[in-house]
Amino acid sequence: MTASSAEATHGNVLSPDRKGVLVDTTVCVGCRQCELACKIAHDLPTGDVESYHDRSVFKSMRRPSDTALTVVNEFRNPKNELLPINVKVQCMHCDHPACVSACIVGALKKQENGAVLWDSGKCIGCRYCMVACPFQIPQFQYHRALQPEIRKCDFCYSRTSEGKLPACIEICPVETMTYGPLSEVIKIAREKIRRDPDRFVDHILGEREVNGTSWVYLAGRAFTELGFPNLPYEPAPGVSESIQHGIFAYFFPPVMYFSLLGTVMWLTKKNSDTPGTGSNDHA
Ligand code: SF4
Ligand code: SF4
Ligand code: SF4
C-alpha cells in the first residue's frame, strides 16, 4: 500500500484522489443531450439527433445498452405533477466492483482515477460481470456473431486522461452533474442537503451502498421509487461469490469449473481472433 493509494478487491486501485460525479436529479430537465454526447464520444450510432427531443421515450423505463451507455428515465414528481423527475443512469464505477470480482480473467479493473474499465483483449465473453453487477449495467453485444463484447460507461477515460470533462457532463445545459475528487463531490452533496432539506431526501445514493460508488446521486424522492435497487452497504462482490457457490455447490468446485471454462473460451477466442476489435480499455 502506498501513501496515495490502497488496494481494493482483486488488485483494483482505490486512490483517495479518485474522481467522482454528483448527479443532482432535482436539476435534470430530461433533455437527453447527455445520451447524444455519450454516443458521439464513443462512436456509437446516434440516429436522428432531433429525436432526442421526443419525450415519448419516457413512457417506458429504459436501461443502458450496448449502443447507449447512458439513458435518462422520467418519474412522477409527487411534489409537483408538472415537473417530472429525470434520472440519468450509467455505470456507477463502484469502489469494490462486483463486475471486477466476478470476472475470472481480470478483464475488468478499477483505475486510479476511479473508472472501472473493461479489456477486450482479456474478456472471454462469459458474461459473469452482467450477472454480478447490482445495478445491471454491463451489456453484451448479442447481435454480433464474431467476438461480441461487453459494453458499459467507461467514465470517458480517454477524455479525462486529456484533462477534458466526461462528454455527458460537458454537454449538460443545466449542470446536473458535478465532477471532481470523490471526497469533494460528497462534501458538496452533504452541503446541498444541509442548505435545502425540503428539496432533498437525506440520502446520498452511492455514498455507502455496496461500500461506495464513484457516481453518487441526490434526489427529492426515495431512490427506490426512482428505479434504483435497495442495496446493502456491504461490498457487492459477496453477491457474485454467493452466486458462484450457489450454482456450483452440487458440482465440482468453481475454481475447477472456471479453469475449464476459461480454457475453452480462451481457445475459442484465440481461434476467432481478428485484429481491430473495439475495447474500452484505455489503461
Ligand atoms: S443533459 Fe443534463 S439535463 Fe439533459 S437529460 Fe442529461 S443530465 Fe438531464
Ligand atoms: S455499476 Fe456494475 S458495471 Fe459498474 S462498476 Fe459497479 S458492478 Fe461494475
Ligand atoms: S461518463 Fe462518458 S461513457 Fe459514461 S455516461 Fe458519461 S459520456 Fe457516457
Tab-separated table of C-alpha atoms and ligand atoms in Angstrom:
chain	number	residue	atom	x	y	z
A	1	MET	CA	0.000	0.000	0.000
A	2	THR	CA	1.355	3.442	-0.914
A	3	ALA	CA	0.638	6.755	0.703
A	4	SER	CA	-1.649	7.742	-2.145
A	5	SER	CA	-3.447	4.535	-2.935
A	6	ALA	CA	-4.764	1.380	-1.374
A	7	GLU	CA	-5.548	-1.980	-2.902
A	8	ALA	CA	-9.240	-2.718	-3.111
A	9	THR	CA	-10.619	-6.084	-4.183
A	10	HIS	CA	-8.889	-8.074	-6.938
A	11	GLY	CA	-5.996	-5.682	-7.451
A	12	ASN	CA	-8.166	-2.607	-8.052
A	13	VAL	CA	-6.569	0.681	-7.244
A	14	LEU	CA	-8.635	2.638	-4.727
A	15	SER	CA	-6.950	6.003	-4.763
A	16	PRO	CA	-8.005	8.675	-2.247
A	17	ASP	CA	-7.753	11.089	-5.192
A	18	ARG	CA	-10.161	9.166	-7.395
A	19	LYS	CA	-12.705	11.213	-9.273
A	20	GLY	CA	-16.425	11.181	-8.674
A	21	VAL	CA	-19.625	12.663	-10.028
A	22	LEU	CA	-22.613	14.046	-8.175
A	23	VAL	CA	-25.847	13.711	-10.151
A	24	ASP	CA	-28.481	16.089	-8.782
A	25	THR	CA	-31.736	14.696	-10.123
A	26	THR	CA	-33.618	17.773	-8.892
A	27	VAL	CA	-31.791	19.792	-11.574
A	28	CYS	CA	-32.042	17.490	-14.622
A	29	VAL	CA	-34.625	18.595	-17.205
A	30	GLY	CA	-34.619	15.366	-19.216
A	31	CYS	CA	-33.248	16.914	-22.432
A	32	ARG	CA	-31.245	13.727	-23.193
A	33	GLN	CA	-28.313	15.685	-24.587
A	34	CYS	CA	-26.076	13.579	-22.330
A	35	GLU	CA	-27.260	10.454	-24.165
A	36	LEU	CA	-26.368	12.007	-27.504
A	37	ALA	CA	-22.998	13.354	-26.350
A	38	CYS	CA	-22.054	9.968	-24.905
A	39	LYS	CA	-22.803	8.234	-28.209
A	40	ILE	CA	-20.813	10.770	-30.205
A	41	ALA	CA	-17.864	10.464	-27.813
A	42	HIS	CA	-17.885	6.684	-28.231
A	43	ASP	CA	-18.565	6.480	-31.981
A	44	LEU	CA	-21.924	4.841	-31.407
A	45	PRO	CA	-24.822	5.285	-33.851
A	46	THR	CA	-26.807	8.365	-32.833
A	47	GLY	CA	-29.848	8.101	-35.127
A	48	ASP	CA	-31.711	11.327	-35.856
A	49	VAL	CA	-30.419	13.951	-33.422
A	50	GLU	CA	-33.828	15.658	-33.486
A	51	SER	CA	-35.366	12.518	-31.980
A	52	TYR	CA	-33.674	13.285	-28.663
A	53	HIS	CA	-36.309	15.983	-28.100
A	54	ASP	CA	-39.019	13.321	-28.225
A	55	ARG	CA	-40.254	12.831	-24.669
A	56	SER	CA	-42.457	9.875	-25.575
A	57	VAL	CA	-39.433	7.629	-24.872
A	58	PHE	CA	-40.105	8.280	-21.198
A	59	LYS	CA	-43.289	6.205	-21.365
A	60	SER	CA	-41.223	3.129	-20.661
A	61	MET	CA	-38.283	2.636	-18.354
A	62	ARG	CA	-35.048	2.241	-20.308
A	63	ARG	CA	-31.741	0.655	-19.376
A	64	PRO	CA	-28.264	1.289	-20.796
A	65	SER	CA	-27.498	-0.947	-23.771
A	66	ASP	CA	-24.506	-1.823	-25.933
A	67	THR	CA	-25.340	1.187	-28.134
A	68	ALA	CA	-26.478	3.577	-25.369
A	69	LEU	CA	-24.045	3.659	-22.451
A	70	THR	CA	-26.272	6.081	-20.565
A	71	VAL	CA	-30.027	6.705	-20.644
A	72	VAL	CA	-32.374	9.116	-18.887
A	73	ASN	CA	-35.679	7.976	-17.400
A	74	GLU	CA	-38.611	10.008	-16.139
A	75	PHE	CA	-40.604	9.554	-12.924
A	76	ARG	CA	-43.656	11.234	-11.447
A	77	ASN	CA	-42.926	14.021	-9.007
A	78	PRO	CA	-45.434	13.799	-6.132
A	79	LYS	CA	-44.464	17.326	-5.028
A	80	ASN	CA	-45.176	18.861	-8.449
A	81	GLU	CA	-47.074	16.936	-11.132
A	82	LEU	CA	-45.913	19.411	-13.807
A	83	LEU	CA	-42.238	18.911	-13.025
A	84	PRO	CA	-41.244	15.262	-13.534
A	85	ILE	CA	-38.087	13.805	-12.014
A	86	ASN	CA	-35.464	12.782	-14.569
A	87	VAL	CA	-32.776	10.300	-13.669
A	88	LYS	CA	-29.662	9.611	-15.753
A	89	VAL	CA	-28.353	6.051	-15.495
A	90	GLN	CA	-24.884	4.656	-16.304
A	91	CYS	CA	-22.166	2.567	-14.643
A	92	MET	CA	-21.668	3.735	-11.048
A	93	HIS	CA	-17.925	2.917	-11.077
A	94	CYS	CA	-18.147	1.126	-7.732
A	95	ASP	CA	-15.237	1.266	-5.285
A	96	HIS	CA	-15.488	-2.504	-4.815
A	97	PRO	CA	-16.979	-3.522	-8.161
A	98	ALA	CA	-18.882	-6.781	-8.287
A	99	CYS	CA	-18.160	-6.959	-12.006
A	100	VAL	CA	-14.419	-6.971	-11.276
A	101	SER	CA	-14.791	-9.546	-8.552
A	102	ALA	CA	-16.853	-11.787	-10.817
A	103	CYS	CA	-14.526	-11.678	-13.813
A	104	ILE	CA	-12.420	-14.820	-13.833
A	105	VAL	CA	-9.793	-13.494	-16.233
A	106	GLY	CA	-9.292	-9.992	-14.816
A	107	ALA	CA	-10.836	-8.233	-17.820
A	108	LEU	CA	-12.353	-5.511	-15.609
A	109	LYS	CA	-10.380	-3.267	-13.302
A	110	LYS	CA	-10.848	-0.084	-11.310
A	111	GLN	CA	-8.310	2.540	-12.312
A	112	GLU	CA	-6.574	5.095	-10.122
A	113	ASN	CA	-8.918	7.866	-11.328
A	114	GLY	CA	-11.973	5.845	-10.281
A	115	ALA	CA	-13.067	4.485	-13.680
A	116	VAL	CA	-13.920	0.788	-13.921
A	117	LEU	CA	-12.700	-0.296	-17.359
A	118	TRP	CA	-13.095	-3.410	-19.434
A	119	ASP	CA	-10.354	-5.010	-21.563
A	120	SER	CA	-11.484	-6.754	-24.763
A	121	GLY	CA	-8.109	-8.468	-25.023
A	122	LYS	CA	-8.736	-10.383	-21.815
A	123	CYS	CA	-12.534	-10.846	-21.955
A	124	ILE	CA	-13.663	-14.373	-22.803
A	125	GLY	CA	-17.352	-13.480	-23.090
A	126	CYS	CA	-18.583	-15.467	-20.080
A	127	ARG	CA	-20.913	-12.552	-19.101
A	128	TYR	CA	-20.409	-13.225	-15.422
A	129	CYS	CA	-19.995	-9.468	-14.852
A	130	MET	CA	-23.537	-8.958	-16.151
A	131	VAL	CA	-24.934	-11.325	-13.548
A	132	ALA	CA	-22.849	-9.840	-10.737
A	133	CYS	CA	-23.487	-6.120	-11.261
A	134	PRO	CA	-26.004	-4.905	-8.655
A	135	PHE	CA	-27.025	-2.064	-10.997
A	136	GLN	CA	-27.476	-4.315	-14.074
A	137	ILE	CA	-25.117	-2.222	-16.160
A	138	PRO	CA	-22.778	-4.312	-18.373
A	139	GLN	CA	-24.400	-5.194	-21.694
A	140	PHE	CA	-23.381	-7.847	-24.189
A	141	GLN	CA	-23.385	-7.435	-27.977
A	142	TYR	CA	-25.645	-10.423	-28.656
A	143	HIS	CA	-26.208	-9.286	-32.249
A	144	ARG	CA	-22.529	-9.587	-33.131
A	145	ALA	CA	-21.759	-13.058	-34.387
A	146	LEU	CA	-17.988	-12.576	-34.237
A	147	GLN	CA	-16.392	-11.574	-30.973
A	148	PRO	CA	-19.307	-9.878	-29.233
A	149	GLU	CA	-18.142	-7.557	-26.481
A	150	ILE	CA	-19.245	-6.227	-23.131
A	151	ARG	CA	-20.217	-2.560	-23.219
A	152	LYS	CA	-20.679	-0.037	-20.410
A	153	CYS	CA	-19.853	3.564	-19.495
A	154	ASP	CA	-16.061	3.985	-19.267
A	155	PHE	CA	-16.235	7.305	-17.351
A	156	CYS	CA	-14.885	8.839	-20.598
A	157	TYR	CA	-11.419	7.637	-19.672
A	158	SER	CA	-9.875	8.896	-22.931
A	159	ARG	CA	-11.320	12.373	-22.440
A	160	THR	CA	-10.480	12.710	-18.762
A	161	SER	CA	-6.925	11.465	-19.432
A	162	GLU	CA	-6.552	14.557	-21.639
A	163	GLY	CA	-7.964	16.834	-18.960
A	164	LYS	CA	-11.418	17.062	-20.559
A	165	LEU	CA	-14.706	16.531	-18.778
A	166	PRO	CA	-16.750	13.394	-19.469
A	167	ALA	CA	-18.872	14.147	-22.539
A	168	CYS	CA	-22.214	13.859	-20.751
A	169	ILE	CA	-21.121	16.305	-18.063
A	170	GLU	CA	-19.701	18.815	-20.510
A	171	ILE	CA	-22.867	18.927	-22.605
A	172	CYS	CA	-25.454	19.180	-19.820
A	173	PRO	CA	-27.114	22.606	-20.217
A	174	VAL	CA	-28.244	22.850	-16.592
A	175	GLU	CA	-25.183	21.385	-14.852
A	176	THR	CA	-26.969	18.402	-13.388
A	177	MET	CA	-23.615	16.764	-12.716
A	178	THR	CA	-20.611	17.926	-10.692
A	179	TYR	CA	-17.254	16.300	-11.492
A	180	GLY	CA	-14.253	16.345	-9.152
A	181	PRO	CA	-12.434	14.398	-6.448
A	182	LEU	CA	-14.990	11.989	-4.972
A	183	SER	CA	-14.375	13.219	-1.434
A	184	GLU	CA	-15.153	16.799	-2.546
A	185	VAL	CA	-18.196	15.722	-4.517
A	186	ILE	CA	-19.631	14.034	-1.423
A	187	LYS	CA	-18.997	17.167	0.641
A	188	ILE	CA	-20.907	19.207	-1.955
A	189	ALA	CA	-23.778	16.734	-1.786
A	190	ARG	CA	-23.911	16.961	2.032
A	191	GLU	CA	-23.877	20.748	1.849
A	192	LYS	CA	-26.729	20.769	-0.664
A	193	ILE	CA	-28.856	18.647	1.667
A	194	ARG	CA	-27.967	20.814	4.667
A	195	ARG	CA	-28.881	24.023	2.856
A	196	ASP	CA	-32.117	22.787	1.331
A	197	PRO	CA	-33.598	19.935	3.402
A	198	ASP	CA	-37.035	20.359	1.815
A	199	ARG	CA	-35.627	19.828	-1.670
A	200	PHE	CA	-33.724	16.606	-0.982
A	201	VAL	CA	-34.267	13.353	0.867
A	202	ASP	CA	-31.484	12.975	3.433
A	203	HIS	CA	-29.632	10.319	1.466
A	204	ILE	CA	-26.655	10.400	-0.898
A	205	LEU	CA	-27.105	7.319	-3.047
A	206	GLY	CA	-23.733	5.636	-3.568
A	207	GLU	CA	-22.038	7.142	-0.542
A	208	ARG	CA	-22.444	3.879	1.331
A	209	GLU	CA	-24.360	1.462	-0.923
A	210	VAL	CA	-22.177	-1.513	-1.903
A	211	ASN	CA	-19.420	0.189	0.112
A	212	GLY	CA	-19.339	3.269	-2.096
A	213	THR	CA	-19.539	4.226	-5.756
A	214	SER	CA	-17.773	6.943	-7.752
A	215	TRP	CA	-21.066	8.283	-9.108
A	216	VAL	CA	-23.404	9.461	-6.349
A	217	TYR	CA	-26.913	10.872	-6.519
A	218	LEU	CA	-29.203	13.348	-4.802
A	219	ALA	CA	-32.994	13.289	-5.178
A	220	GLY	CA	-36.191	14.723	-3.787
A	221	ARG	CA	-37.814	11.299	-3.603
A	222	ALA	CA	-36.741	7.891	-2.246
A	223	PHE	CA	-34.268	6.299	-4.642
A	224	THR	CA	-36.166	3.010	-4.658
A	225	GLU	CA	-39.009	4.968	-6.303
A	226	LEU	CA	-36.614	6.244	-8.965
A	227	GLY	CA	-35.540	2.943	-10.455
A	228	PHE	CA	-32.632	2.178	-8.116
A	229	PRO	CA	-32.375	-1.142	-6.283
A	230	ASN	CA	-32.395	-1.195	-2.495
A	231	LEU	CA	-28.799	-2.209	-1.847
A	232	PRO	CA	-26.878	-3.122	1.304
A	233	TYR	CA	-23.813	-1.187	2.455
A	234	GLU	CA	-21.561	-4.219	2.206
A	235	PRO	CA	-19.446	-4.547	-0.956
A	236	ALA	CA	-21.267	-6.352	-3.726
A	237	PRO	CA	-18.562	-8.918	-4.557
A	238	GLY	CA	-20.208	-11.092	-1.916
A	239	VAL	CA	-23.159	-11.292	-4.260
A	240	SER	CA	-21.114	-12.810	-7.050
A	241	GLU	CA	-19.305	-15.126	-4.698
A	242	SER	CA	-22.587	-16.434	-3.310
A	243	ILE	CA	-23.845	-16.977	-6.859
A	244	GLN	CA	-20.727	-18.955	-7.675
A	245	HIS	CA	-21.093	-21.058	-4.572
A	246	GLY	CA	-24.838	-21.456	-5.059
A	247	ILE	CA	-24.586	-22.555	-8.654
A	248	PHE	CA	-21.722	-24.927	-8.165
A	249	ALA	CA	-22.486	-26.335	-4.717
A	250	TYR	CA	-23.608	-29.669	-6.180
A	251	PHE	CA	-20.956	-29.889	-8.866
A	252	PHE	CA	-17.204	-29.695	-8.769
A	253	PRO	CA	-15.603	-26.626	-7.189
A	254	PRO	CA	-15.961	-23.274	-9.012
A	255	VAL	CA	-12.217	-22.882	-9.400
A	256	MET	CA	-12.038	-26.125	-11.385
A	257	TYR	CA	-15.112	-25.199	-13.401
A	258	PHE	CA	-13.803	-21.743	-14.233
A	259	SER	CA	-10.387	-23.112	-15.139
A	260	LEU	CA	-12.052	-25.424	-17.639
A	261	LEU	CA	-14.488	-22.764	-18.874
A	262	GLY	CA	-11.694	-20.216	-19.142
A	263	THR	CA	-9.509	-22.589	-21.143
A	264	VAL	CA	-12.325	-23.459	-23.555
A	265	MET	CA	-13.316	-19.806	-24.023
A	266	TRP	CA	-9.742	-18.664	-24.367
A	267	LEU	CA	-9.104	-21.289	-27.060
A	268	THR	CA	-12.334	-20.326	-28.859
A	269	LYS	CA	-11.423	-16.663	-28.698
A	270	LYS	CA	-7.860	-17.333	-29.847
A	271	ASN	CA	-9.068	-19.241	-32.892
A	272	SER	CA	-11.519	-16.492	-33.919
A	273	ASP	CA	-9.220	-13.574	-33.110
A	274	THR	CA	-9.356	-10.811	-35.681
A	275	PRO	CA	-7.483	-7.523	-35.497
A	276	GLY	CA	-9.235	-4.188	-34.929
A	277	THR	CA	-11.850	-5.174	-32.370
A	278	GLY	CA	-13.110	-2.464	-30.028
A	279	SER	CA	-12.334	-2.054	-26.387
A	280	ASN	CA	-12.900	0.455	-23.674
A	281	ASP	CA	-9.627	-0.467	-22.056
A	282	HIS	CA	-7.552	2.652	-22.090
A	283	ALA	CA	-5.294	1.700	-19.264
B	1	SF4	S1	-28.055	16.627	-20.405
B	1	SF4	FE1	-28.316	17.165	-18.227
B	1	SF4	S2	-30.404	17.982	-18.085
B	1	SF4	FE2	-30.252	16.943	-20.041
B	1	SF4	S3	-31.006	14.873	-19.586
B	1	SF4	FE3	-28.781	14.785	-19.366
B	1	SF4	S4	-28.396	15.153	-17.202
B	1	SF4	FE4	-30.507	15.804	-17.611
B	2	SF4	S1	-22.106	-0.432	-11.559
B	2	SF4	FE1	-21.855	-2.567	-12.174
B	2	SF4	S2	-20.592	-2.473	-14.018
B	2	SF4	FE2	-20.349	-0.509	-12.956
B	2	SF4	S3	-18.549	-0.794	-11.626
B	2	SF4	FE3	-20.362	-1.280	-10.385
B	2	SF4	S4	-20.554	-3.510	-10.602
B	2	SF4	FE4	-19.218	-2.826	-12.267
B	3	SF4	S1	-19.004	9.367	-18.448
B	3	SF4	FE1	-18.693	9.162	-20.678
B	3	SF4	S2	-19.154	6.994	-21.078
B	3	SF4	FE2	-20.037	7.489	-19.062
B	3	SF4	S3	-22.162	8.094	-19.476
B	3	SF4	FE3	-20.927	9.985	-19.456
B	3	SF4	S4	-20.383	10.290	-21.630
B	3	SF4	FE4	-21.043	8.179	-21.434
